[in-house]
CSV table of C-alpha atoms in Angstrom, one decimal:
chain,number,residue,atom,x,y,z
A,208,UNK,CA,-14.7,36.5,-1.3
A,209,UNK,CA,-15.6,34.5,-4.4
A,210,UNK,CA,-15.6,31.3,-2.4
A,211,UNK,CA,-18.2,32.8,0.0
A,212,UNK,CA,-20.4,33.8,-2.8
A,213,UNK,CA,-20.2,30.4,-4.5
A,214,UNK,CA,-23.4,28.3,-4.7
A,215,UNK,CA,-23.6,25.5,-2.1
A,216,UNK,CA,-22.9,22.0,-3.3
A,217,UNK,CA,-26.0,20.1,-4.4
A,218,UNK,CA,-27.1,17.3,-2.0
A,219,UNK,CA,-27.0,13.7,-3.1
A,220,UNK,CA,-29.9,13.1,-5.5
A,221,UNK,CA,-32.9,11.3,-3.9
A,222,UNK,CA,-32.7,8.5,-6.4
A,223,UNK,CA,-29.0,7.8,-5.5
A,224,UNK,CA,-29.9,7.7,-1.8
A,225,UNK,CA,-32.7,5.2,-2.6
A,226,UNK,CA,-30.4,3.0,-4.5
A,227,UNK,CA,-27.8,3.1,-1.8
A,228,UNK,CA,-30.3,2.2,0.9
A,229,UNK,CA,-31.6,-0.8,-1.2
A,230,UNK,CA,-28.0,-1.9,-1.9
A,231,UNK,CA,-27.1,-1.9,1.8
A,232,UNK,CA,-30.3,-3.9,2.6
A,233,UNK,CA,-29.7,-6.4,-0.1
A,234,UNK,CA,-26.0,-6.9,0.7
A,235,UNK,CA,-26.5,-7.1,4.4
A,236,UNK,CA,-29.3,-9.6,4.1
A,237,UNK,CA,-27.4,-11.7,1.6
A,238,UNK,CA,-24.1,-11.5,3.6
A,239,UNK,CA,-25.8,-12.4,6.9
A,240,UNK,CA,-27.8,-15.2,5.3
A,241,UNK,CA,-25.0,-16.8,3.5
A,242,UNK,CA,-22.7,-16.2,6.5
A,243,UNK,CA,-25.1,-18.2,8.7
A,244,UNK,CA,-25.2,-20.9,6.0
A,245,UNK,CA,-21.4,-21.1,5.9
A,246,UNK,CA,-21.4,-21.5,9.7
A,247,UNK,CA,-23.7,-24.5,9.4
A,248,UNK,CA,-21.4,-26.0,6.8
A,249,UNK,CA,-18.4,-25.7,9.2
A,250,UNK,CA,-17.0,-22.6,7.5
A,251,UNK,CA,-16.5,-19.1,9.0
A,252,UNK,CA,-19.0,-16.4,8.1
A,253,UNK,CA,-16.5,-14.6,5.9
A,254,UNK,CA,-16.8,-17.3,3.3
A,255,UNK,CA,-20.6,-16.6,2.9
A,256,UNK,CA,-20.1,-12.9,3.1
A,257,UNK,CA,-17.6,-13.0,0.2
A,258,UNK,CA,-20.0,-15.2,-1.7
A,259,UNK,CA,-22.9,-12.8,-1.2
A,260,UNK,CA,-21.2,-10.1,-3.4
A,261,UNK,CA,-20.5,-12.7,-6.1
A,262,UNK,CA,-24.1,-13.9,-6.0
A,263,UNK,CA,-25.7,-10.5,-6.4
A,264,UNK,CA,-22.9,-9.2,-8.6
A,265,UNK,CA,-22.0,-9.7,-12.3
A,266,UNK,CA,-21.0,-13.3,-11.7
A,267,UNK,CA,-24.5,-14.6,-11.1
A,268,UNK,CA,-27.3,-11.9,-10.9
A,269,UNK,CA,-25.7,-10.0,-13.8
A,270,UNK,CA,-26.1,-13.0,-16.1
A,271,UNK,CA,-29.5,-14.3,-14.8
A,272,UNK,CA,-31.3,-10.9,-14.5
A,273,UNK,CA,-29.2,-8.2,-16.1
A,274,UNK,CA,-32.0,-5.6,-15.9
A,275,UNK,CA,-32.4,-6.0,-12.1
A,276,UNK,CA,-28.6,-6.0,-11.7
A,277,UNK,CA,-28.2,-2.8,-13.7
A,278,UNK,CA,-30.8,-1.0,-11.6
A,279,UNK,CA,-29.5,-2.3,-8.3
A,280,UNK,CA,-25.8,-1.8,-9.0
A,281,UNK,CA,-25.7,0.8,-11.8
A,282,UNK,CA,-22.3,1.3,-13.5
A,283,UNK,CA,-21.9,4.9,-12.4
A,284,UNK,CA,-18.8,6.0,-10.5
A,285,UNK,CA,-20.6,8.3,-8.1
A,286,UNK,CA,-23.0,5.6,-7.1
A,287,UNK,CA,-20.3,3.0,-6.6
A,288,UNK,CA,-18.3,5.5,-4.6
A,289,UNK,CA,-21.2,5.9,-2.1
A,290,UNK,CA,-21.2,2.2,-1.4
A,291,UNK,CA,-17.4,2.0,-1.3
A,292,UNK,CA,-17.4,4.7,1.3
A,293,UNK,CA,-19.6,2.7,3.6
A,294,UNK,CA,-17.4,-0.4,3.1
A,295,UNK,CA,-14.2,1.6,3.7
A,296,UNK,CA,-15.5,2.7,7.1
A,297,UNK,CA,-16.2,-0.9,8.0
A,298,UNK,CA,-12.8,-2.2,7.0
A,299,UNK,CA,-11.0,0.5,8.8
A,300,UNK,CA,-12.8,-0.2,12.1
A,301,UNK,CA,-12.4,-3.9,11.6
A,302,UNK,CA,-8.7,-3.7,11.1
A,303,UNK,CA,-8.4,-1.1,14.0
A,304,UNK,CA,-10.2,-3.4,16.4
A,305,UNK,CA,-8.0,-6.3,15.3
A,306,UNK,CA,-5.1,-4.1,16.4
A,307,UNK,CA,-6.6,-3.8,19.9
A,308,UNK,CA,-6.2,-7.5,20.2
A,309,UNK,CA,-2.5,-7.5,19.4
A,310,UNK,CA,-0.5,-8.5,22.5
A,311,UNK,CA,2.6,-6.3,22.2
A,312,UNK,CA,4.3,-8.0,25.1
A,313,UNK,CA,4.0,-11.4,23.4
A,314,UNK,CA,5.3,-10.0,20.1
A,315,UNK,CA,8.4,-8.6,21.8
A,316,UNK,CA,9.2,-12.1,23.0
A,317,UNK,CA,8.6,-13.6,19.5
A,318,UNK,CA,10.0,-10.7,17.3
A,319,UNK,CA,12.6,-13.1,15.8
A,320,UNK,CA,9.9,-15.6,14.9
A,321,UNK,CA,7.6,-13.0,13.3
A,322,UNK,CA,10.5,-11.6,11.3
A,323,UNK,CA,11.4,-15.1,10.0
A,324,UNK,CA,7.8,-15.9,9.1
A,325,UNK,CA,7.0,-12.6,7.4
A,326,UNK,CA,10.4,-12.5,5.6
A,327,UNK,CA,10.2,-16.0,4.2
A,328,UNK,CA,6.5,-15.5,3.5
A,329,UNK,CA,7.3,-12.4,1.4
A,330,UNK,CA,10.5,-13.4,-0.4
A,331,UNK,CA,9.5,-16.8,-1.7
A,332,UNK,CA,6.1,-15.9,-3.3
A,333,UNK,CA,7.6,-12.6,-4.6
A,334,UNK,CA,10.4,-14.5,-6.4
A,335,UNK,CA,8.0,-17.1,-7.8
A,336,UNK,CA,5.5,-14.4,-8.9
A,337,UNK,CA,8.3,-12.5,-10.7
A,338,UNK,CA,9.5,-15.7,-12.3
A,339,UNK,CA,6.0,-16.6,-13.6
A,340,UNK,CA,5.5,-13.0,-14.8
A,341,UNK,CA,8.8,-13.0,-16.8
A,342,UNK,CA,7.7,-16.2,-18.5
A,343,UNK,CA,4.1,-15.1,-19.1
A,344,UNK,CA,2.9,-15.1,-22.7
A,345,UNK,CA,1.3,-12.0,-24.3
A,346,UNK,CA,-2.3,-13.1,-23.8
A,347,UNK,CA,-1.6,-13.0,-20.0
A,348,UNK,CA,0.5,-9.9,-20.2
A,349,UNK,CA,-1.0,-6.8,-22.0
A,350,UNK,CA,0.8,-6.3,-25.3
A,351,UNK,CA,1.8,-2.7,-24.4
A,352,UNK,CA,3.0,-3.5,-20.9
A,353,UNK,CA,6.7,-3.6,-19.9
A,354,UNK,CA,7.5,-7.2,-19.2
A,355,UNK,CA,9.6,-6.3,-16.2
A,356,UNK,CA,7.0,-4.1,-14.7
A,357,UNK,CA,4.4,-6.7,-15.2
A,358,UNK,CA,6.5,-9.4,-13.6
A,359,UNK,CA,7.2,-7.1,-10.6
A,360,UNK,CA,3.6,-6.3,-10.2
A,361,UNK,CA,2.5,-9.9,-10.3
A,362,UNK,CA,5.2,-10.8,-7.7
A,363,UNK,CA,3.9,-8.0,-5.4
A,364,UNK,CA,0.3,-9.2,-5.8
A,365,UNK,CA,1.3,-12.8,-4.8
A,366,UNK,CA,3.4,-11.9,-1.8
A,367,UNK,CA,0.8,-9.9,0.2
A,368,UNK,CA,-1.6,-11.1,2.9
A,369,UNK,CA,-5.0,-9.6,3.7
A,370,UNK,CA,-5.2,-8.3,7.3
A,371,UNK,CA,-9.0,-7.7,7.1
A,372,UNK,CA,-9.6,-11.3,6.1
A,373,UNK,CA,-7.0,-12.8,8.5
A,374,UNK,CA,-8.4,-10.7,11.4
A,375,UNK,CA,-12.0,-11.7,10.8
A,376,UNK,CA,-11.1,-15.4,10.2
A,377,UNK,CA,-9.1,-15.5,13.4
A,378,UNK,CA,-11.9,-13.8,15.4
A,379,UNK,CA,-14.6,-16.1,14.1
A,380,UNK,CA,-12.5,-19.2,14.8
A,381,UNK,CA,-11.8,-17.9,18.3
A,382,UNK,CA,-8.1,-17.9,17.6
A,383,UNK,CA,-7.2,-14.2,17.9
A,384,UNK,CA,-6.2,-14.7,21.5
A,385,UNK,CA,-4.0,-17.8,20.8
A,386,UNK,CA,-0.3,-17.3,20.5
A,387,UNK,CA,-0.3,-18.6,16.9
A,388,UNK,CA,-3.1,-16.2,16.1
A,389,UNK,CA,-1.0,-13.3,17.4
A,390,UNK,CA,1.9,-14.5,15.3
A,391,UNK,CA,-0.1,-14.8,12.2
A,392,UNK,CA,-1.6,-11.3,12.7
A,393,UNK,CA,1.8,-9.8,13.4
A,394,UNK,CA,3.6,-11.5,10.4
A,395,UNK,CA,0.6,-10.5,8.2
A,396,UNK,CA,0.8,-6.9,9.3
A,397,UNK,CA,4.5,-6.8,8.4
A,398,UNK,CA,3.8,-8.4,5.0
A,399,UNK,CA,1.1,-5.9,4.3
A,400,UNK,CA,3.2,-2.9,5.3
A,401,UNK,CA,6.1,-4.1,3.1
A,402,UNK,CA,3.7,-5.2,0.3
A,403,UNK,CA,2.1,-1.7,0.2
A,404,UNK,CA,5.6,-0.2,0.1
A,405,UNK,CA,6.6,-2.5,-2.8
A,406,UNK,CA,3.3,-1.7,-4.6
A,407,UNK,CA,4.0,2.0,-4.4
A,408,UNK,CA,7.4,1.5,-5.9
A,409,UNK,CA,6.2,-0.7,-8.7
A,410,UNK,CA,3.3,1.8,-9.4
A,411,UNK,CA,5.9,4.6,-9.6
A,412,UNK,CA,8.0,2.5,-11.9
A,413,UNK,CA,5.0,2.0,-14.2
A,414,UNK,CA,4.2,5.7,-14.3
A,415,UNK,CA,7.5,7.6,-13.9
A,416,UNK,CA,10.2,5.0,-13.9
A,417,UNK,CA,12.0,3.6,-10.9
A,418,UNK,CA,14.4,6.1,-9.2
A,419,UNK,CA,16.4,6.0,-6.0
A,420,UNK,CA,14.4,9.1,-4.8
A,421,UNK,CA,11.1,7.2,-5.1
A,422,UNK,CA,12.4,4.3,-3.0
A,423,UNK,CA,14.0,6.4,-0.3
A,424,UNK,CA,11.0,8.7,0.0
A,425,UNK,CA,8.6,5.7,0.6
A,426,UNK,CA,10.9,4.1,3.2
A,427,UNK,CA,11.4,7.5,4.9
A,428,UNK,CA,7.7,8.0,5.3
A,429,UNK,CA,7.2,4.5,6.7
A,430,UNK,CA,9.8,5.1,9.3
A,431,UNK,CA,8.3,8.5,10.1
A,432,UNK,CA,4.8,7.1,10.6
A,433,UNK,CA,6.1,4.5,13.1
A,434,UNK,CA,8.2,7.0,14.9
A,435,UNK,CA,5.3,9.5,15.2
A,436,UNK,CA,3.0,6.8,16.4
A,437,UNK,CA,5.4,5.7,19.1
A,438,UNK,CA,6.7,9.1,20.3
A,439,UNK,CA,3.6,11.3,19.9
A,440,UNK,CA,0.6,9.1,19.1
A,441,UNK,CA,1.0,6.7,22.1
A,442,UNK,CA,0.9,9.4,24.9
A,443,UNK,CA,-2.0,11.2,23.1
A,444,UNK,CA,-4.1,8.1,22.7
A,445,UNK,CA,-3.4,7.1,26.4
A,446,UNK,CA,-4.5,10.6,27.5
A,447,UNK,CA,-7.7,10.5,25.4
A,448,UNK,CA,-8.6,7.0,26.6
A,449,UNK,CA,-8.1,8.0,30.3
A,450,UNK,CA,-10.2,11.1,29.9
A,451,UNK,CA,-13.0,9.1,28.2
A,452,UNK,CA,-13.0,6.5,30.9
A,453,UNK,CA,-13.2,9.2,33.6
A,454,UNK,CA,-16.6,10.4,32.3
A,455,UNK,CA,-20.0,9.0,33.4
A,456,UNK,CA,-21.1,8.3,29.8
A,457,UNK,CA,-20.2,4.8,28.7
A,458,UNK,CA,-20.3,5.7,25.0
A,459,UNK,CA,-17.4,8.2,25.3
A,460,UNK,CA,-14.8,5.4,24.9
A,461,UNK,CA,-16.5,4.1,21.8
A,462,UNK,CA,-16.5,7.6,20.3
A,463,UNK,CA,-12.9,8.2,21.2
A,464,UNK,CA,-11.8,4.9,19.7
A,465,UNK,CA,-13.5,5.6,16.4
A,466,UNK,CA,-12.0,9.0,16.2
A,467,UNK,CA,-8.5,7.7,16.9
A,468,UNK,CA,-8.8,4.9,14.3
A,469,UNK,CA,-10.1,7.2,11.6
A,470,UNK,CA,-7.5,9.8,12.4
A,471,UNK,CA,-4.7,7.3,12.1
A,472,UNK,CA,-6.2,6.0,8.8
A,473,UNK,CA,-6.3,9.6,7.5
A,474,UNK,CA,-2.7,10.2,8.6
A,475,UNK,CA,-1.2,7.2,6.7
A,476,UNK,CA,-3.4,7.9,3.7
A,477,UNK,CA,-2.1,11.5,3.5
A,478,UNK,CA,1.5,10.3,3.2
A,479,UNK,CA,0.8,7.8,0.5
A,480,UNK,CA,0.3,4.6,2.4
A,481,UNK,CA,-2.9,2.6,2.8
A,482,UNK,CA,-5.4,3.9,5.4
A,483,UNK,CA,-5.7,0.4,6.9
A,484,UNK,CA,-2.1,0.6,8.0
A,485,UNK,CA,-2.8,3.7,10.2
A,486,UNK,CA,-6.0,2.1,11.6
A,487,UNK,CA,-4.1,-1.0,12.7
A,488,UNK,CA,-1.3,1.0,14.3
A,489,UNK,CA,-3.8,3.1,16.2
A,490,UNK,CA,-5.6,-0.1,17.3
A,491,UNK,CA,-2.3,-1.3,18.8
A,492,UNK,CA,-1.9,2.1,20.6
A,493,UNK,CA,-5.4,1.8,22.0
A,494,UNK,CA,-4.6,-1.5,23.5
A,495,UNK,CA,-1.3,-0.2,25.0
A,496,UNK,CA,-3.4,2.7,26.5
A,497,UNK,CA,-5.3,0.2,28.7
A,498,UNK,CA,-8.7,0.4,27.1
A,499,UNK,CA,-10.9,-2.3,28.8
A,500,UNK,CA,-12.2,-4.9,26.4
A,501,UNK,CA,-15.7,-4.7,27.8
A,502,UNK,CA,-16.0,-1.0,26.8
A,503,UNK,CA,-15.0,-1.9,23.2
A,504,UNK,CA,-17.7,-4.6,23.0
A,505,UNK,CA,-20.5,-2.4,21.6
A,506,UNK,CA,-18.4,-1.1,18.7
A,507,UNK,CA,-17.0,-4.6,18.2
A,508,UNK,CA,-20.5,-6.0,17.8
A,509,UNK,CA,-21.7,-3.3,15.4
A,510,UNK,CA,-18.6,-3.8,13.2
A,511,UNK,CA,-18.8,-7.6,13.0
A,512,UNK,CA,-22.6,-7.7,12.6
A,513,UNK,CA,-23.2,-4.9,10.1
A,514,UNK,CA,-20.2,-3.0,8.7
A,515,UNK,CA,-17.8,-5.9,8.0
A,516,UNK,CA,-20.4,-8.1,6.2
A,517,UNK,CA,-21.3,-5.1,3.9
A,518,UNK,CA,-17.6,-4.6,3.2
A,519,UNK,CA,-16.8,-8.2,2.2
A,520,UNK,CA,-20.0,-8.4,0.2
A,521,UNK,CA,-19.1,-5.2,-1.7
A,522,UNK,CA,-15.8,-6.8,-2.7
A,523,UNK,CA,-17.6,-9.5,-4.6
A,524,UNK,CA,-19.5,-7.1,-6.7
A,525,UNK,CA,-16.4,-6.4,-8.9
A,526,UNK,CA,-15.8,-10.1,-9.5
A,527,UNK,CA,-17.0,-11.7,-12.7
A,528,UNK,CA,-16.0,-15.4,-12.3
A,529,UNK,CA,-18.0,-16.4,-15.3
A,530,UNK,CA,-15.0,-15.4,-17.4
A,531,UNK,CA,-13.2,-18.5,-16.0
A,532,UNK,CA,-15.4,-20.7,-18.3
A,533,UNK,CA,-12.8,-20.2,-21.0
A,534,UNK,CA,-10.3,-23.1,-20.8
A,535,UNK,CA,-7.2,-21.1,-21.6
A,536,UNK,CA,-8.0,-18.5,-19.0
A,537,UNK,CA,-8.9,-21.2,-16.5
A,538,UNK,CA,-5.5,-22.9,-17.0
A,539,UNK,CA,-3.5,-19.7,-16.6
A,540,UNK,CA,-5.5,-18.8,-13.5
A,541,UNK,CA,-4.9,-22.2,-11.9
A,542,UNK,CA,-1.2,-21.8,-12.6
A,543,UNK,CA,-1.1,-18.4,-10.9
A,544,UNK,CA,-3.2,-19.8,-8.0
A,545,UNK,CA,-0.9,-22.8,-7.5
A,546,UNK,CA,2.1,-20.4,-7.5
A,547,UNK,CA,0.5,-18.1,-5.0
A,548,UNK,CA,-0.6,-20.9,-2.6
A,549,UNK,CA,2.7,-22.9,-2.8
A,550,UNK,CA,4.9,-19.8,-2.4
A,551,UNK,CA,3.1,-18.2,0.6
A,552,UNK,CA,2.5,-21.5,2.3
A,553,UNK,CA,6.1,-22.8,1.9
A,554,UNK,CA,7.5,-19.5,2.9
A,555,UNK,CA,5.5,-19.2,6.1
A,556,UNK,CA,6.0,-22.9,6.9
A,557,UNK,CA,9.7,-22.5,6.5
A,558,UNK,CA,9.8,-19.4,8.7
A,559,UNK,CA,7.9,-21.2,11.5
A,560,UNK,CA,10.1,-24.4,11.1
A,561,UNK,CA,13.3,-22.4,11.5
A,562,UNK,CA,11.9,-20.8,14.6
A,563,UNK,CA,11.3,-24.1,16.3
A,564,UNK,CA,7.5,-24.3,16.0
A,565,UNK,CA,5.6,-27.6,15.8
A,566,UNK,CA,4.6,-29.0,12.4
A,567,UNK,CA,0.9,-28.2,13.0
A,568,UNK,CA,1.8,-24.6,14.0
A,569,UNK,CA,3.7,-24.2,10.8
A,570,UNK,CA,0.8,-25.5,8.9
A,571,UNK,CA,-1.4,-23.0,10.7
A,572,UNK,CA,1.0,-20.2,9.8
A,573,UNK,CA,1.0,-21.2,6.1
A,574,UNK,CA,-2.8,-21.3,6.0
A,575,UNK,CA,-3.4,-18.0,7.8
A,576,UNK,CA,-0.8,-16.1,5.8
A,577,UNK,CA,-2.2,-17.5,2.6
A,578,UNK,CA,-5.5,-15.5,2.9
A,579,UNK,CA,-5.3,-12.7,0.3
A,580,UNK,CA,-9.0,-11.6,0.3
A,581,UNK,CA,-9.9,-8.1,-0.7
A,582,UNK,CA,-6.4,-6.8,-0.6
A,583,UNK,CA,-5.6,-8.9,-3.6
A,584,UNK,CA,-8.6,-7.5,-5.4
A,585,UNK,CA,-7.5,-3.9,-4.6
A,586,UNK,CA,-4.1,-4.6,-6.0
A,587,UNK,CA,-5.5,-6.2,-9.1
A,588,UNK,CA,-7.8,-3.2,-9.7
A,589,UNK,CA,-4.8,-0.9,-9.4
A,590,UNK,CA,-2.9,-2.9,-12.0
A,591,UNK,CA,-5.9,-3.0,-14.3
A,592,UNK,CA,-6.4,0.7,-14.0
A,593,UNK,CA,-2.8,1.5,-14.8
A,594,UNK,CA,-2.7,-0.9,-17.7
A,595,UNK,CA,-0.1,-3.2,-16.1
A,596,UNK,CA,-2.5,-6.1,-15.9
A,597,UNK,CA,-4.9,-7.3,-18.6
A,598,UNK,CA,-8.4,-8.8,-18.1
A,599,UNK,CA,-6.9,-12.3,-17.9
A,600,UNK,CA,-4.4,-11.5,-15.1
A,601,UNK,CA,-7.0,-9.5,-13.2
A,602,UNK,CA,-9.4,-12.5,-13.2
A,603,UNK,CA,-6.6,-14.8,-12.1
A,604,UNK,CA,-5.8,-12.6,-9.2
A,605,UNK,CA,-9.4,-12.4,-8.2
A,606,UNK,CA,-9.5,-16.2,-8.2
A,607,UNK,CA,-6.5,-16.3,-5.9
A,608,UNK,CA,-8.3,-13.9,-3.6
A,609,UNK,CA,-11.4,-16.0,-3.3
A,610,UNK,CA,-9.8,-19.5,-3.1
A,611,UNK,CA,-7.1,-18.6,-0.6
A,612,UNK,CA,-9.7,-16.9,1.7
A,613,UNK,CA,-12.0,-20.0,1.5
A,614,UNK,CA,-9.2,-22.6,2.1
A,615,UNK,CA,-7.6,-20.9,5.1
A,616,UNK,CA,-10.3,-21.4,7.8
A,617,UNK,CA,-10.7,-25.2,7.6
A,618,UNK,CA,-6.9,-25.7,7.6
A,619,UNK,CA,-6.5,-23.4,10.6
A,620,UNK,CA,-9.3,-25.2,12.5
A,621,UNK,CA,-7.7,-28.7,11.8
A,622,UNK,CA,-4.1,-27.7,12.6
A,623,UNK,CA,-5.0,-26.1,16.0
A,624,UNK,CA,-7.8,-28.4,17.0
A,625,UNK,CA,-5.8,-30.4,19.5
A,626,UNK,CA,-3.6,-27.6,20.8
A,627,UNK,CA,-4.3,-26.8,24.4
A,628,UNK,CA,-5.1,-23.3,25.6
A,629,UNK,CA,-2.3,-21.9,27.8
A,630,UNK,CA,-2.9,-19.6,30.8
A,631,UNK,CA,-1.4,-16.7,28.9
A,632,UNK,CA,-3.8,-17.2,26.0
A,633,UNK,CA,-6.8,-17.4,28.4
A,634,UNK,CA,-5.8,-14.2,30.1
A,635,UNK,CA,-5.5,-12.5,26.7
A,636,UNK,CA,-8.9,-13.7,25.8
A,637,UNK,CA,-10.5,-12.3,28.9
A,638,UNK,CA,-8.7,-9.0,28.6
A,639,UNK,CA,-6.8,-9.3,31.9
A,640,UNK,CA,-3.5,-8.6,30.2
A,641,UNK,CA,-4.6,-5.4,28.5
A,642,UNK,CA,-3.1,-3.1,31.1
A,643,UNK,CA,0.1,-1.6,29.6
A,644,UNK,CA,2.1,-2.0,32.8
A,645,UNK,CA,1.3,-5.7,33.1
A,646,UNK,CA,2.1,-6.2,29.4
A,647,UNK,CA,5.6,-4.7,29.8
A,648,UNK,CA,6.2,-6.5,33.0
A,649,UNK,CA,5.3,-9.9,31.6
A,650,UNK,CA,7.5,-9.2,28.5
A,651,UNK,CA,10.5,-8.3,30.7
A,652,UNK,CA,10.0,-11.4,32.9
A,653,UNK,CA,9.8,-13.7,29.8
């Protein structure tokens, strides 16, 4: 009874709405403009979109015009949360649509290769990161932080990949339909899933101490998520897609796809995993349900043209790269960057080499898996909030996120420039292999 009599929640203040609208306009214009400039320079749009946030954030605008920067991006949690909510919708749809391009039939035939690439790409940078963390001096490690927890956290931060960045880079380079693009996406997904699991364990260690119950609970939930997706989610998604296609209204499929992706994201978020994991899994289910690529095109265009640029630009707002002007911090950051790049590249290259891939394909794997992007920033922010990381380590991880995302596209383009497009890849590009029966049939024949 008391809840019915309670006063309604006040709407968002008009001034907050005004600031949000101006923020979105500024970020979208800057991201699209710098994205186009990046294309002219031979780089993918994502390089310019990441730079847009750095340009209008504390790294540049905050130093050149602090009054304007303070009004445009006020340091108020509720205002930042509004902008983050828009960006979160964008990244969930981006990752989900990337899942719709994953060829499950191909992955079945290359499961061993994906496991080798993701395994080596996880273990080597994790070990190197833990080693650097154990040897880190107090200026890099907060004085009050447990050395082992700090080392484990740094290792986890260096072993992850960034599915949003990888997906967008592969799409813009027109490599998502290529076999090597499928392999990079799959291995990156495995890395991310394991990385989030490791992060949850290390975070639990930092707060409560590591226990067997914490580890087994996390693993159990991950297995449960995959089992529910396969046994319950797959037939439900197939039924929903077929009903949507049966209607006369073309926008039905778009609406159903968005609902499925957001519902999957909510499901994994509710059990302690990242929302992007659920969005990606549901994207794979949508593809297996036989959703035609043409019906997904309107949503695809909106996400790539509007929502994704805003998301990547928003990530740059929390980066203050001017702190790297200090020589000591710059040296430490370069050491962590070298460790991150060498560990991930060598691990992915080794996994591809052991699987019999060509040298250029192994180079492409190393470059694609190296992109850390915003996922690295998110992990760094978690560590900073928990007190596991100090300002120096946080800035170093931000540098890793930016540099690895920028260096991946040109190496990918060079390594695959001369590789011919196979008939299977061309069919995947045109969407002719999206029917679930044909996917399974091809996999069994292979």
